[in-house]
Tab-separated table of C-alpha atoms in Angstrom:
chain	number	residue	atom	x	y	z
A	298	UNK	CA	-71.091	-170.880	-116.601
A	299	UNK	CA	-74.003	-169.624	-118.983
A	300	UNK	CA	-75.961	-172.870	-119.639
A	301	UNK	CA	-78.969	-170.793	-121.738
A	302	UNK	CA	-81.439	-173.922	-121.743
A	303	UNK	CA	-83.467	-173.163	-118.967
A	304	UNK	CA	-84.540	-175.473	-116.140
A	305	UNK	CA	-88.210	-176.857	-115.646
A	306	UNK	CA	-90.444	-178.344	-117.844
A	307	UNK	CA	-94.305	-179.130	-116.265
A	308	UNK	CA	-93.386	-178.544	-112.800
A	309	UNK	CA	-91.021	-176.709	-110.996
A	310	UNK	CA	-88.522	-179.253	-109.382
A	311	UNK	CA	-88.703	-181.510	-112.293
A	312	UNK	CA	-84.933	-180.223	-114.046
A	313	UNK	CA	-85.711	-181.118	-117.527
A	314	UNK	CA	-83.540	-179.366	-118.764
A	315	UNK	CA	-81.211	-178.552	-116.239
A	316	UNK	CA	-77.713	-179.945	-116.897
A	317	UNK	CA	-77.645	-182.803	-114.534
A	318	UNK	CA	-80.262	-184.142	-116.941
A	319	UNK	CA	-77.906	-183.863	-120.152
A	320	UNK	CA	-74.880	-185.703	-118.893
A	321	UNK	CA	-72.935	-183.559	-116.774
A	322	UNK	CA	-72.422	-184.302	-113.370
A	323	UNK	CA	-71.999	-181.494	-111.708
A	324	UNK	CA	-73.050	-177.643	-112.340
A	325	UNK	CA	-72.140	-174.397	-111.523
A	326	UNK	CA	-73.314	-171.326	-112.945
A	327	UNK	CA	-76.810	-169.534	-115.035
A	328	UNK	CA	-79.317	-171.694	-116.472
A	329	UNK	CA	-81.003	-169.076	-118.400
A	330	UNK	CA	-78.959	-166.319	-120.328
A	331	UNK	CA	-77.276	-162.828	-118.922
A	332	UNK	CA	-79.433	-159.971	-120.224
A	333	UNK	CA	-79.881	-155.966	-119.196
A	334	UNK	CA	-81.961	-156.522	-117.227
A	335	UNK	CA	-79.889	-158.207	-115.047
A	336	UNK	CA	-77.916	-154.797	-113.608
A	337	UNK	CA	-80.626	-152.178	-114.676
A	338	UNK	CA	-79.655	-150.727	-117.568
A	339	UNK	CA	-81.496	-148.324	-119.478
A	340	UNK	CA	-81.893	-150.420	-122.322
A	341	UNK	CA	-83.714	-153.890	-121.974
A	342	UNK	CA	-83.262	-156.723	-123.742
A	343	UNK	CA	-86.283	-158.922	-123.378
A	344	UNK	CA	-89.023	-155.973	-124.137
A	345	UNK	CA	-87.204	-155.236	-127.217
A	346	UNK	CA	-87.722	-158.289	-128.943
A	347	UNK	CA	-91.083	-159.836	-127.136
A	348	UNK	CA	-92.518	-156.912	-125.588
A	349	UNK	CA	-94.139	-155.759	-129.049
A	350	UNK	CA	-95.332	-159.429	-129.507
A	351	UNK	CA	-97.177	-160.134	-126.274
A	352	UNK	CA	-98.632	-156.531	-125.834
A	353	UNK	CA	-100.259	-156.985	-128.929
A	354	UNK	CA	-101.875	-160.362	-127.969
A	355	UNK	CA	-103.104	-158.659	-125.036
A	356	UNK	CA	-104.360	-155.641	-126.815
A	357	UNK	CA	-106.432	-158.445	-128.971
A	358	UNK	CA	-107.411	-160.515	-126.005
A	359	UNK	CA	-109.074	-157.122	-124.379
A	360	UNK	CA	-110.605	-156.188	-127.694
A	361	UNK	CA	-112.689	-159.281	-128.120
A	362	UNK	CA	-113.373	-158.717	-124.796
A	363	UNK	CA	-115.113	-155.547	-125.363
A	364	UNK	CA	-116.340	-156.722	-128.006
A	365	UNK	CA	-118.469	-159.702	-126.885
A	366	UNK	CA	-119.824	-157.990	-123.789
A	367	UNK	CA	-121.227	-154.715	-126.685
A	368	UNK	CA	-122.511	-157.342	-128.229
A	369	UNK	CA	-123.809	-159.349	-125.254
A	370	UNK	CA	-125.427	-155.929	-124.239
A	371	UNK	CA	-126.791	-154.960	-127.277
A	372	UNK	CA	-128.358	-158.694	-128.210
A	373	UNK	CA	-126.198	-158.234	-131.318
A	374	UNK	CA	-125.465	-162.112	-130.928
A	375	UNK	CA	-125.459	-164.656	-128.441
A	376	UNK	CA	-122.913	-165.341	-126.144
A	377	UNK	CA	-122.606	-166.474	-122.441
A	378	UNK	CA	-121.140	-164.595	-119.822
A	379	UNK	CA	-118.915	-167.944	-118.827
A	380	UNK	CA	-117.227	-167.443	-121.871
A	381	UNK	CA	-116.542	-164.310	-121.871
A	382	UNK	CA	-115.320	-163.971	-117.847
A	383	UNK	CA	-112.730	-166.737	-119.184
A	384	UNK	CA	-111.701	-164.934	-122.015
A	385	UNK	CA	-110.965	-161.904	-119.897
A	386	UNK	CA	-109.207	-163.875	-116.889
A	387	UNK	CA	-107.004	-164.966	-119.973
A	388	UNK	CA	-106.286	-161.537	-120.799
A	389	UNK	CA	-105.630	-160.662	-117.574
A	390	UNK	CA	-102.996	-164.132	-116.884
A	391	UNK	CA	-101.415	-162.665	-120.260
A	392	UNK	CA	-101.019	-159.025	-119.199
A	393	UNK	CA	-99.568	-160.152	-116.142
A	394	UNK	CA	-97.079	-162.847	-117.698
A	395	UNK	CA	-96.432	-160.198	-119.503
A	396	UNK	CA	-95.677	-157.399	-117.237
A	397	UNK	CA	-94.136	-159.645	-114.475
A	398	UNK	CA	-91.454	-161.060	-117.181
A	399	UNK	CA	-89.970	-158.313	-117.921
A	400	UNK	CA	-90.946	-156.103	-113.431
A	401	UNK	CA	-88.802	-158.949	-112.029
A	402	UNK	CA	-86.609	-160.468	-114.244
A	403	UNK	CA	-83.831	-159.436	-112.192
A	404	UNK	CA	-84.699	-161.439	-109.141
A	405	UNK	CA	-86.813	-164.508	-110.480
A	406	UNK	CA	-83.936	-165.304	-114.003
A	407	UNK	CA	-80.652	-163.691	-112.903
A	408	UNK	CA	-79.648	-166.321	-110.511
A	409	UNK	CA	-76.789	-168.922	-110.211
A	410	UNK	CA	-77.207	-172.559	-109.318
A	411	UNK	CA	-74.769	-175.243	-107.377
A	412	UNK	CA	-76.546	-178.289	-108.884
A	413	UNK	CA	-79.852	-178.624	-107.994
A	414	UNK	CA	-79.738	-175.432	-105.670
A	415	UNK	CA	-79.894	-172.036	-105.863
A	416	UNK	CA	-77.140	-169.958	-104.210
A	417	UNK	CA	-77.720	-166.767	-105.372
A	418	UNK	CA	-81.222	-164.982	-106.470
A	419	UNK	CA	-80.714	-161.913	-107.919
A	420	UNK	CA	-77.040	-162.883	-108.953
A	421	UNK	CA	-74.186	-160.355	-107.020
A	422	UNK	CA	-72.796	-159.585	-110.792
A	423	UNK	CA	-69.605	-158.318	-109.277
A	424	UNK	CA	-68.555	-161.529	-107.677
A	425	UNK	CA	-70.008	-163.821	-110.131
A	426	UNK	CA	-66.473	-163.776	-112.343
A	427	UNK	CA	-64.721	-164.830	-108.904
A	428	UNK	CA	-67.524	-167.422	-107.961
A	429	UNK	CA	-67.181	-168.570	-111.278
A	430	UNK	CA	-63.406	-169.052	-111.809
A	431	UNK	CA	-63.092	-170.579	-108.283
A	432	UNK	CA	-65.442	-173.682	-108.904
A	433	UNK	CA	-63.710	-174.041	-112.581
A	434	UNK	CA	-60.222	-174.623	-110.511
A	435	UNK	CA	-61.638	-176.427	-107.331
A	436	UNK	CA	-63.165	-178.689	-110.111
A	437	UNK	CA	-60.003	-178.923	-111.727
A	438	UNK	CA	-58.264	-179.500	-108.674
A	439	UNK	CA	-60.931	-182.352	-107.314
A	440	UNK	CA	-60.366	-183.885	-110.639
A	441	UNK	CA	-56.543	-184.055	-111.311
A	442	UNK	CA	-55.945	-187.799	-111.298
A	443	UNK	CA	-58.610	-188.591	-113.004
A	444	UNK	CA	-60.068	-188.228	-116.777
A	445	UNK	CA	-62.419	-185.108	-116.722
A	446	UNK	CA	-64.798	-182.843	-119.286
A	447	UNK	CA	-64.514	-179.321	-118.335
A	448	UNK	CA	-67.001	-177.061	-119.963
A	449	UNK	CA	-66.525	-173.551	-119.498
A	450	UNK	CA	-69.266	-171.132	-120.844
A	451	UNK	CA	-68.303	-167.589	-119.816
A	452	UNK	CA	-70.298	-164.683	-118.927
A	453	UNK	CA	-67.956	-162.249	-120.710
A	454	UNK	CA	-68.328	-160.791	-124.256
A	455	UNK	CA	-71.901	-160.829	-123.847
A	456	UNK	CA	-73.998	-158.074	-123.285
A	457	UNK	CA	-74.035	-156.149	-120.739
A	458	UNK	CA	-70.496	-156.881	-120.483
A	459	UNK	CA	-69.913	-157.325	-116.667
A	460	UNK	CA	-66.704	-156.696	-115.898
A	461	UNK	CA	-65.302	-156.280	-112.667
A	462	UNK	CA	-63.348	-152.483	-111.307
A	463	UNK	CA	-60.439	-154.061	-111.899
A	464	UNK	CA	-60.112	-153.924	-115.443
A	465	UNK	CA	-62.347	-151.156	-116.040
A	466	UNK	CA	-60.788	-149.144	-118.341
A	467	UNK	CA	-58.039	-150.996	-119.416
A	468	UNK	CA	-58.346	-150.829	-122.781
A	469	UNK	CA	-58.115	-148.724	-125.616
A	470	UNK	CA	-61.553	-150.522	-126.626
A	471	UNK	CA	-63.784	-149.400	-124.176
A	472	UNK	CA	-65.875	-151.392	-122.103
A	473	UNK	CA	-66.534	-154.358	-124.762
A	474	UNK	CA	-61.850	-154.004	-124.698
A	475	UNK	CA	-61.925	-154.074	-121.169
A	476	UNK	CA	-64.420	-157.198	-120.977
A	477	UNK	CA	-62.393	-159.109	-123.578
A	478	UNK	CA	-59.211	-158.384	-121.274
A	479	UNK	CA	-60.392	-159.949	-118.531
A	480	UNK	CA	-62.224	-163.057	-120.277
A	481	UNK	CA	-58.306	-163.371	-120.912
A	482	UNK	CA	-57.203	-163.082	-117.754
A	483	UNK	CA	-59.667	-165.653	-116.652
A	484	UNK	CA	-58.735	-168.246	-119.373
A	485	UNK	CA	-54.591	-167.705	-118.171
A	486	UNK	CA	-55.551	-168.205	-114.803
A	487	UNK	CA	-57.476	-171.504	-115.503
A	488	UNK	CA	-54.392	-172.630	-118.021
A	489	UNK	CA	-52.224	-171.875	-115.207
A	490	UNK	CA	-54.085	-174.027	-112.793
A	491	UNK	CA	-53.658	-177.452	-115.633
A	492	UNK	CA	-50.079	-176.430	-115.968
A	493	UNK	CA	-49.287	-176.133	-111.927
A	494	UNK	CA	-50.849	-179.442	-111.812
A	495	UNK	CA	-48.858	-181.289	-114.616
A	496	UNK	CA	-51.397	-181.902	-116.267
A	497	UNK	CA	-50.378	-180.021	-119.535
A	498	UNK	CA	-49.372	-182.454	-121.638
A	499	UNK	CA	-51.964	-184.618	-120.837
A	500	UNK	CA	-55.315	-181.983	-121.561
A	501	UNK	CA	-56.790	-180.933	-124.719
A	502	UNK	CA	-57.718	-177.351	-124.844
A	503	UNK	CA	-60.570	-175.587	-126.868
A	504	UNK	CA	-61.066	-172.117	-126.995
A	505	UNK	CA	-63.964	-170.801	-128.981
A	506	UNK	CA	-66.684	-168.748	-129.572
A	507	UNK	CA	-70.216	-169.731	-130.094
A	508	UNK	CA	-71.118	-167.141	-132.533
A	509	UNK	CA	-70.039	-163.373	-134.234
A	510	UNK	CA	-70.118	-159.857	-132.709
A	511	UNK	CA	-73.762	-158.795	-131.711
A	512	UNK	CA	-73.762	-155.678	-133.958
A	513	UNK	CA	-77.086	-154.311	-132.601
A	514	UNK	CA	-75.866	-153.691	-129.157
A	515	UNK	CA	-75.076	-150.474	-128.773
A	516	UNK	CA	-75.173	-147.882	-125.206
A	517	UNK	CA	-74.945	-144.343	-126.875
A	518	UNK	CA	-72.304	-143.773	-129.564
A	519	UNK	CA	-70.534	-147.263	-127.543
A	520	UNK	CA	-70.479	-150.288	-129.575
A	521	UNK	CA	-70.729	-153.007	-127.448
A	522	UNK	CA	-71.388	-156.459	-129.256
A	523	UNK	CA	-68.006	-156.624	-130.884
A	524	UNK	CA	-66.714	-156.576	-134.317
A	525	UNK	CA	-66.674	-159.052	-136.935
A	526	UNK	CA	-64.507	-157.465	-139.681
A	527	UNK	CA	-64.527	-157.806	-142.956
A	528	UNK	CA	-67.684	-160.284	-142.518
A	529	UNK	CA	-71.055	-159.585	-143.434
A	530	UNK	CA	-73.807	-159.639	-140.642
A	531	UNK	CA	-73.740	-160.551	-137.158
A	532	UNK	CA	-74.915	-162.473	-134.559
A	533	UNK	CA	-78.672	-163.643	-134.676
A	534	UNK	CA	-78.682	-163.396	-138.449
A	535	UNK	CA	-79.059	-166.867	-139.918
A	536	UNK	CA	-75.784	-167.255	-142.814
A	537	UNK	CA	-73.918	-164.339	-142.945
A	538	UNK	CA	-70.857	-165.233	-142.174
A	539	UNK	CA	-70.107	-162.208	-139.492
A	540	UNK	CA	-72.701	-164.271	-137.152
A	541	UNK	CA	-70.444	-167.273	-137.910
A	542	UNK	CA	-67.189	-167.375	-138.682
A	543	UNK	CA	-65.573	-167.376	-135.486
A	544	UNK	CA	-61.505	-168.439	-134.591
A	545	UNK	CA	-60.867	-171.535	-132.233
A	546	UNK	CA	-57.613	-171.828	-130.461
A	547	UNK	CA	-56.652	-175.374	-129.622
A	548	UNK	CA	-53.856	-176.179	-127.160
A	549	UNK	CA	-52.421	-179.728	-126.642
A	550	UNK	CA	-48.284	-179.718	-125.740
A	551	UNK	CA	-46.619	-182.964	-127.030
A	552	UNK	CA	-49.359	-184.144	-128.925
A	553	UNK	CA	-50.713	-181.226	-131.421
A	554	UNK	CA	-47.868	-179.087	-133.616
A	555	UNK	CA	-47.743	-175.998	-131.898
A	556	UNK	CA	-48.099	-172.744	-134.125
A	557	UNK	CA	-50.109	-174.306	-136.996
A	558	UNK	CA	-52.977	-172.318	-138.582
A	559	UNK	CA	-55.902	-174.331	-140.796
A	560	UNK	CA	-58.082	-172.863	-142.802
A	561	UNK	CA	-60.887	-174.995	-142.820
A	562	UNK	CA	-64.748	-174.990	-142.181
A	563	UNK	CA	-65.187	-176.566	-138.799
A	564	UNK	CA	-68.205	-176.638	-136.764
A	565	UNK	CA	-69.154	-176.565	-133.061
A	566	UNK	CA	-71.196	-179.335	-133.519
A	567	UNK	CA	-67.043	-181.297	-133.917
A	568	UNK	CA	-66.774	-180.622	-130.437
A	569	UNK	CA	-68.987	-183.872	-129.332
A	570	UNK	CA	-67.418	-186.334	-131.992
A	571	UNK	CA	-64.083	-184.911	-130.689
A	572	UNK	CA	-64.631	-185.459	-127.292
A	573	UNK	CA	-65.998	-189.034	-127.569
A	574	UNK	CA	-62.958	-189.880	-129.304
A	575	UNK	CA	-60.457	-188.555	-127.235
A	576	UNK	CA	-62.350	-190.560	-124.469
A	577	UNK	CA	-62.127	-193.714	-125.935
A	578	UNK	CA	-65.613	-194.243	-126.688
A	579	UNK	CA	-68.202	-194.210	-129.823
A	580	UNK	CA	-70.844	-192.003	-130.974
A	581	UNK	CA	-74.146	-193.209	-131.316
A	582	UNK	CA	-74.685	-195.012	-134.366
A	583	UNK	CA	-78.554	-195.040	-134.185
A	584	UNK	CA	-78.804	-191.158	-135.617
A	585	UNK	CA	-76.839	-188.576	-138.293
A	586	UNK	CA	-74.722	-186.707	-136.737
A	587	UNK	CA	-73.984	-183.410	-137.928
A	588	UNK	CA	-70.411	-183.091	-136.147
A	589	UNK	CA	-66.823	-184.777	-137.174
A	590	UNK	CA	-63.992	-185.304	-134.948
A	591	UNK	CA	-61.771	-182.506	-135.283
A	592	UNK	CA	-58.597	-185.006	-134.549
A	593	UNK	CA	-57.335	-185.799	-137.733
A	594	UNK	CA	-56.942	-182.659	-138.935
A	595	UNK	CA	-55.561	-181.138	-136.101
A	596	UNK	CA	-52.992	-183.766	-136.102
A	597	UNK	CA	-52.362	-183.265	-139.684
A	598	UNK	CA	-53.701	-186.631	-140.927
A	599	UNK	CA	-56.112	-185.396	-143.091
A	600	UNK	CA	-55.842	-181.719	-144.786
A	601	UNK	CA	-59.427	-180.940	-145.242
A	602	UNK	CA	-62.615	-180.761	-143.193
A	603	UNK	CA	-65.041	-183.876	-143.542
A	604	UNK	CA	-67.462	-181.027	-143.769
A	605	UNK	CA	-68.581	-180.830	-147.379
A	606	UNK	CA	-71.910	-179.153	-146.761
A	607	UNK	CA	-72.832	-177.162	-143.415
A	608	UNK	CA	-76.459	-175.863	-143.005
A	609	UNK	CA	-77.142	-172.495	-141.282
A	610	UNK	CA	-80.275	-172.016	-139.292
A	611	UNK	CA	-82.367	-168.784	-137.963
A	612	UNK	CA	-84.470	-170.663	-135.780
A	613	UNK	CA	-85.972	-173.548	-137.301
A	614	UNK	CA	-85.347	-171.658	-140.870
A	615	UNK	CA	-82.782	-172.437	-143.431
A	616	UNK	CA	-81.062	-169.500	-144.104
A	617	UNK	CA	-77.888	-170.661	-145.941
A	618	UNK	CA	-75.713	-173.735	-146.915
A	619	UNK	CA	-72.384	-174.129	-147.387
A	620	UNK	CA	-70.636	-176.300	-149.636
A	621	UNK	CA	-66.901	-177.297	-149.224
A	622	UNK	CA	-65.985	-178.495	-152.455
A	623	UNK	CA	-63.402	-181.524	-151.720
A	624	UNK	CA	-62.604	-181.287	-155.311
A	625	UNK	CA	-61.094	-178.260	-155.810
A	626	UNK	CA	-61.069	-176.748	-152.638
A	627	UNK	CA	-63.114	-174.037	-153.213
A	628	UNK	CA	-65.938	-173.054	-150.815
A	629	UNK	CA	-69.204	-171.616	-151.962
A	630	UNK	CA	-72.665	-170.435	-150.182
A	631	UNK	CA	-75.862	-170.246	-151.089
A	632	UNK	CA	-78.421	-167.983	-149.117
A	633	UNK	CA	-81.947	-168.705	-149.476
A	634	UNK	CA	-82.890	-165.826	-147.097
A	635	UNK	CA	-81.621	-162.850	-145.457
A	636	UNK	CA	-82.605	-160.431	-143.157
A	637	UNK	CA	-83.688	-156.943	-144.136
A	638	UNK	CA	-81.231	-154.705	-142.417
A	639	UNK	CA	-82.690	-151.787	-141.107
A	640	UNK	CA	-81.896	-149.129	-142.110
A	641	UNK	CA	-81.153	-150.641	-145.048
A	642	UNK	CA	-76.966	-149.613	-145.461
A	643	UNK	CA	-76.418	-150.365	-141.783
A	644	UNK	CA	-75.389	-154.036	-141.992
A	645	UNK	CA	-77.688	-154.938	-139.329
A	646	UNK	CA	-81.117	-154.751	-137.403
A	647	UNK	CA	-81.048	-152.110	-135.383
A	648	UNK	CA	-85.007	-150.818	-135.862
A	649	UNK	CA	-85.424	-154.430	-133.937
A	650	UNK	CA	-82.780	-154.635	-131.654
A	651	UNK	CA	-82.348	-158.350	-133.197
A	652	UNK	CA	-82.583	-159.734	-136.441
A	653	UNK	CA	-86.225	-162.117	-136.906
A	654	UNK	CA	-85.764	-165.091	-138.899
A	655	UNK	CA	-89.059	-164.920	-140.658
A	656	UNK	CA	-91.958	-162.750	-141.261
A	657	UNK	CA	-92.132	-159.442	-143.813
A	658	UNK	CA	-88.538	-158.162	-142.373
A	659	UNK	CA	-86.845	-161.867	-144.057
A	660	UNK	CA	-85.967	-161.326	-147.575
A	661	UNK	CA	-86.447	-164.773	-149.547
A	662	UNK	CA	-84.086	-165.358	-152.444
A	663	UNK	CA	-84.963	-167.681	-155.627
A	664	UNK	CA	-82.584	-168.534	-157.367
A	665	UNK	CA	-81.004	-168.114	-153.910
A	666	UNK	CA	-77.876	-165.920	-153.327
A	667	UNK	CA	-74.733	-167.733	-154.398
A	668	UNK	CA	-71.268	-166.756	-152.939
A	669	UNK	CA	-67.635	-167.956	-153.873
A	670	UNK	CA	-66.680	-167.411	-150.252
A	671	UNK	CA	-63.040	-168.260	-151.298
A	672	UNK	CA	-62.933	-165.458	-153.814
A	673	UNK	CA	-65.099	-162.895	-151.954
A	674	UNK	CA	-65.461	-163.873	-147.969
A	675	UNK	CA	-67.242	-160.559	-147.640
A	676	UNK	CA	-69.832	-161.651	-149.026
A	677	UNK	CA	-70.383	-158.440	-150.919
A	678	UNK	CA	-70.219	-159.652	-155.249
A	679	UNK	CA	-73.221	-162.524	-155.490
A	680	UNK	CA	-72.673	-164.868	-158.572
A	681	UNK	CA	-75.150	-165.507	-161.240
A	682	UNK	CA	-75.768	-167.623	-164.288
A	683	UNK	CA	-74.597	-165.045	-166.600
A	684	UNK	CA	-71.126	-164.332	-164.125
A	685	UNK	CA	-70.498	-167.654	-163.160
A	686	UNK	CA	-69.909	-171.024	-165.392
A	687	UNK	CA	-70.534	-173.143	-162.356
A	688	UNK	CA	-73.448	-171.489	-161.249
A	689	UNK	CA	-76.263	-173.988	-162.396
A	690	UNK	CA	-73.647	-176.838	-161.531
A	691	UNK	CA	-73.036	-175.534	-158.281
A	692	UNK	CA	-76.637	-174.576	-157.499
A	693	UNK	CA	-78.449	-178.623	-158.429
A	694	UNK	CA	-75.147	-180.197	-155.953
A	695	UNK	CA	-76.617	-177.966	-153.622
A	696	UNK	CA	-79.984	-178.522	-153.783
A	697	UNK	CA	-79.118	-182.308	-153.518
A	698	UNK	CA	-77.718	-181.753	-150.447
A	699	UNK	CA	-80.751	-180.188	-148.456
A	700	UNK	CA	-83.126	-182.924	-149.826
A	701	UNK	CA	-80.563	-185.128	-148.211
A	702	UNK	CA	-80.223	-183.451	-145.396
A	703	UNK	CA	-84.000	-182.697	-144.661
A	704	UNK	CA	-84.315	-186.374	-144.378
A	705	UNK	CA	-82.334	-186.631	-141.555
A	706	UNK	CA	-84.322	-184.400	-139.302
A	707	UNK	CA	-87.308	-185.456	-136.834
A	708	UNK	CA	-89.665	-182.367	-136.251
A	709	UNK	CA	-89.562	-181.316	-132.484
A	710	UNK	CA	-91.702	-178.666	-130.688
A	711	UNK	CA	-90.799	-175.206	-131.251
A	712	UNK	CA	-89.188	-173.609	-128.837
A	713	UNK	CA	-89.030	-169.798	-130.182
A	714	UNK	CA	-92.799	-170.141	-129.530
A	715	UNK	CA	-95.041	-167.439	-127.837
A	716	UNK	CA	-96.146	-169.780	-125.695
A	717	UNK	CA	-92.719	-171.137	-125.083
A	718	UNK	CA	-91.205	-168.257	-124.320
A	719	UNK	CA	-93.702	-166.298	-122.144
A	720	UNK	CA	-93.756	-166.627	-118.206
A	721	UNK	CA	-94.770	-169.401	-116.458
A	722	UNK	CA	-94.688	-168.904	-112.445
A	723	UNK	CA	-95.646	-172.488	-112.100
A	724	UNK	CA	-92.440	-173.201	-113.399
A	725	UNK	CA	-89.706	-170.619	-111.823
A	726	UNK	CA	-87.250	-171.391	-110.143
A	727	UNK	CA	-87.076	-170.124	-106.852
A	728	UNK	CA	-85.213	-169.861	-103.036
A	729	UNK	CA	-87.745	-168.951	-101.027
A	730	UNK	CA	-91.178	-168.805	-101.138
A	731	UNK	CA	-92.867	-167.774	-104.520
A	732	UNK	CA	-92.387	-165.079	-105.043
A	733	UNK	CA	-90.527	-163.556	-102.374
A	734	UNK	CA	-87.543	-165.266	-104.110
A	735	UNK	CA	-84.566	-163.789	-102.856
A	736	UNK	CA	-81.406	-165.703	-101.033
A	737	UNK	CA	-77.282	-165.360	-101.031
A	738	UNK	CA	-75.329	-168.281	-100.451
A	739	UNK	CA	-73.377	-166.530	-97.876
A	740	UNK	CA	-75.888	-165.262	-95.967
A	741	UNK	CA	-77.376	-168.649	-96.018
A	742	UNK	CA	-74.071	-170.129	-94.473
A	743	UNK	CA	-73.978	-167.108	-92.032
């Protein structure tokens, strides 16, 4: 499925970060993420939140341009033409990064990969749901008497909500409804598939969502990010808990209780500790580790999350913290920014298109913004000093906790970066022949 971390590092066969480089042995699916652009839709993705960015770095390139060859002229000050022929064929590589990411994003990042290969470039959206759910249950299927990690990151939910004529219009919730229907369908089939095979009883199922409704995404009057409730925020917006309190379903006949609900903070990050275990193995010891094995609690052996404190990022920004208090139970958050919601009622970003995690459109809170998410899970009645006994009490066990934790991290490039995130042709993947880069796995077998 969606894999979202890209492919190449210096060179373009090198599959840095390709999954075959990350433990997994086999891949079928996107490296890079499904946006507008992908099926021509009136309202693109990329341009809306880099667009602004890079055109005015080119604007600024071409300005001192002008600038130096005025005052070249004029013998306001010297400068040599070598210098400023680069500094225009710099502007120029930047204007056409620029333009060409967002002119052919269809055909050079919509594409699906067997492997190593590319078998389709642009992706055939209508068939990728098919393609997809085949190589989940061949996979299955290849695997059955034998131990296996299935990892299956749907296209669905996310915008721009492919969904196939089939279930096109099948719900009362328009196209985001009909979407969710047949992400269902798709999950039932593959649950079918273990069950056919007897393998049931001997599987452990998670179902889950990497983050809350996308609130910004809208076509018209049409809401199409989902809906997060009686949470605050959305996706792309640091702490508020709309962006990340999400449900997980977990299935495992014979082994797990079925029908039991817990209320507890998890985290995605559980998933990898959880895994490890279940294969018999050990996690590294050599690091922290941010995730816990979700075992014991699923299986009732332990009745509260080993998560006492759970730190919320926008980026490489800490936005919130969370503190589980083993104690008494209660669960509190403190938010030591937010994002300016725009307009300012609307709950969201929508000026933007996407919610930035720093700059004059962050609000930074100090003393931060302190929530007794037990009490008020909206988010909507901040604590203080003069509200709250525990406030000050609350606030230094907190603060504890992120010196703590900021010892634990190793800096690492940054990979929301300009420079990181602009277009590099030396490094796209491609079928053919750069850049005629065009090729269908069926036509190829034809």
């Amino acid at each position: 499925g969606k894999w979202h971390m890209g492919v190449n590092c210096k060179t373009r066969h090198d599959h840095c970060h390709h999954p075959l480089n990350h433990g997994f042995d086999y891949f079928y699916g996107m490296p890079f993420t499904l946006v507008n652009e992908c099926q021509d839709t009136d309202d693109p993705e990329l341009s809306k939140s880099l667009q602004e960015t890079y055109w005015f770095y080119t604007q600024m390139n071409i300005l001192a341009v002008f600038t130096l060859v005025i005052g070249k002229l004029a013998n306001l000050f010297p400068v040599k033409w070598k210098i400023i022929i680069c500094l225009a064929i710099c502007g120029l590589l930047h204007f056409i990064s620029w333009f060409s990411s967002y002119g052919f994003t269809k055909y050079w990042n919509c594409i699906l990969m067997r492997n190593h290969d590319i078998t389709e470039q642009p992706m055939n959206l209508q068939k990728t749901t098919s393609n997809m759910l085949k190589e989940a249950i061949a996979f299955i299927e290849r695997n059955k008497h034998r131990p296996f990690l299935l990892f299956v990151s749907l296209l669905h939910v996310h915008t721009p909500l492919i969904t196939t004529e089939k279930f096109q219009g099948r719900s009362r919730h328009g196209l985001y409804g009909d979407n969710v229907e047949e992400m269902d369908w798709i999950v039932g089939r593959l649950l079918d598939v273990i069950d056919k095979e007897d393998l049931k009883n001997s599987t452990f199922i998670y179902f889950a969502s990497d983050h809350g409704g996308f609130l910004e995404a809208h076509r018209g009057n049409s809401q199409l990010g989902g809906w997060n409730g009686i949470y605050k925020g959305g996706k792309g917006m640091g702490g508020w808990e709309g962006g990340i309190r999400v449900p997980g379903i977990v299935r495992w006949p014979g082994v797990l209780p079925a029908g039991t609900v817990i209320d507890e903070p998890t985290s995605l990050m559980d998933i990898y500790p959880t895994v490890v275990q279940l294969a018999g193995g050990a996690v590294p010891q050599d690091r922290v580790l941010d995730g816990h094995t979700l075992l014991p609690l699923l299986q009732g052996t332990e009745q509260h999350s080993r998560h006492e404190f759970l730190f919320h990022y926008c980026g490489v920004f800490l936005h919130a913290v969370r503190w589980h208090q083993k104690d008494s139970g209660t669960v509190w958050k403190a938010h030591y920014a937010t994002p300016v919601f725009q307009p300012e009622a609307s709950g969201a970003c929508f000026r933007r298109g996407i919610c930035p995690c720093f700059g004059d459109d962050v609000a930074h809170h100090d003393p931060p913004l302190l929530f007794n998410l037990s009490q008020d899970p909206s988010e909507e009645n901040p604590v203080s000093a003069n509200t709250e006994p525990l406030f000050d009490t609350v606030m230094r066990g907190i603060r504890r906790a992120v010196e703590e934790h900021h010892k634990t991290l190793t800096p690492v490039p940054q990979q929301l970066s300009p420079y990181n995130n602009i277009w590099k042709p030396w490094l796209q993947p491609c079928c053919g022949t750069f850049p005629f880069c065009w090729c269908h796995e069926e036509n190829n077998k034809a």
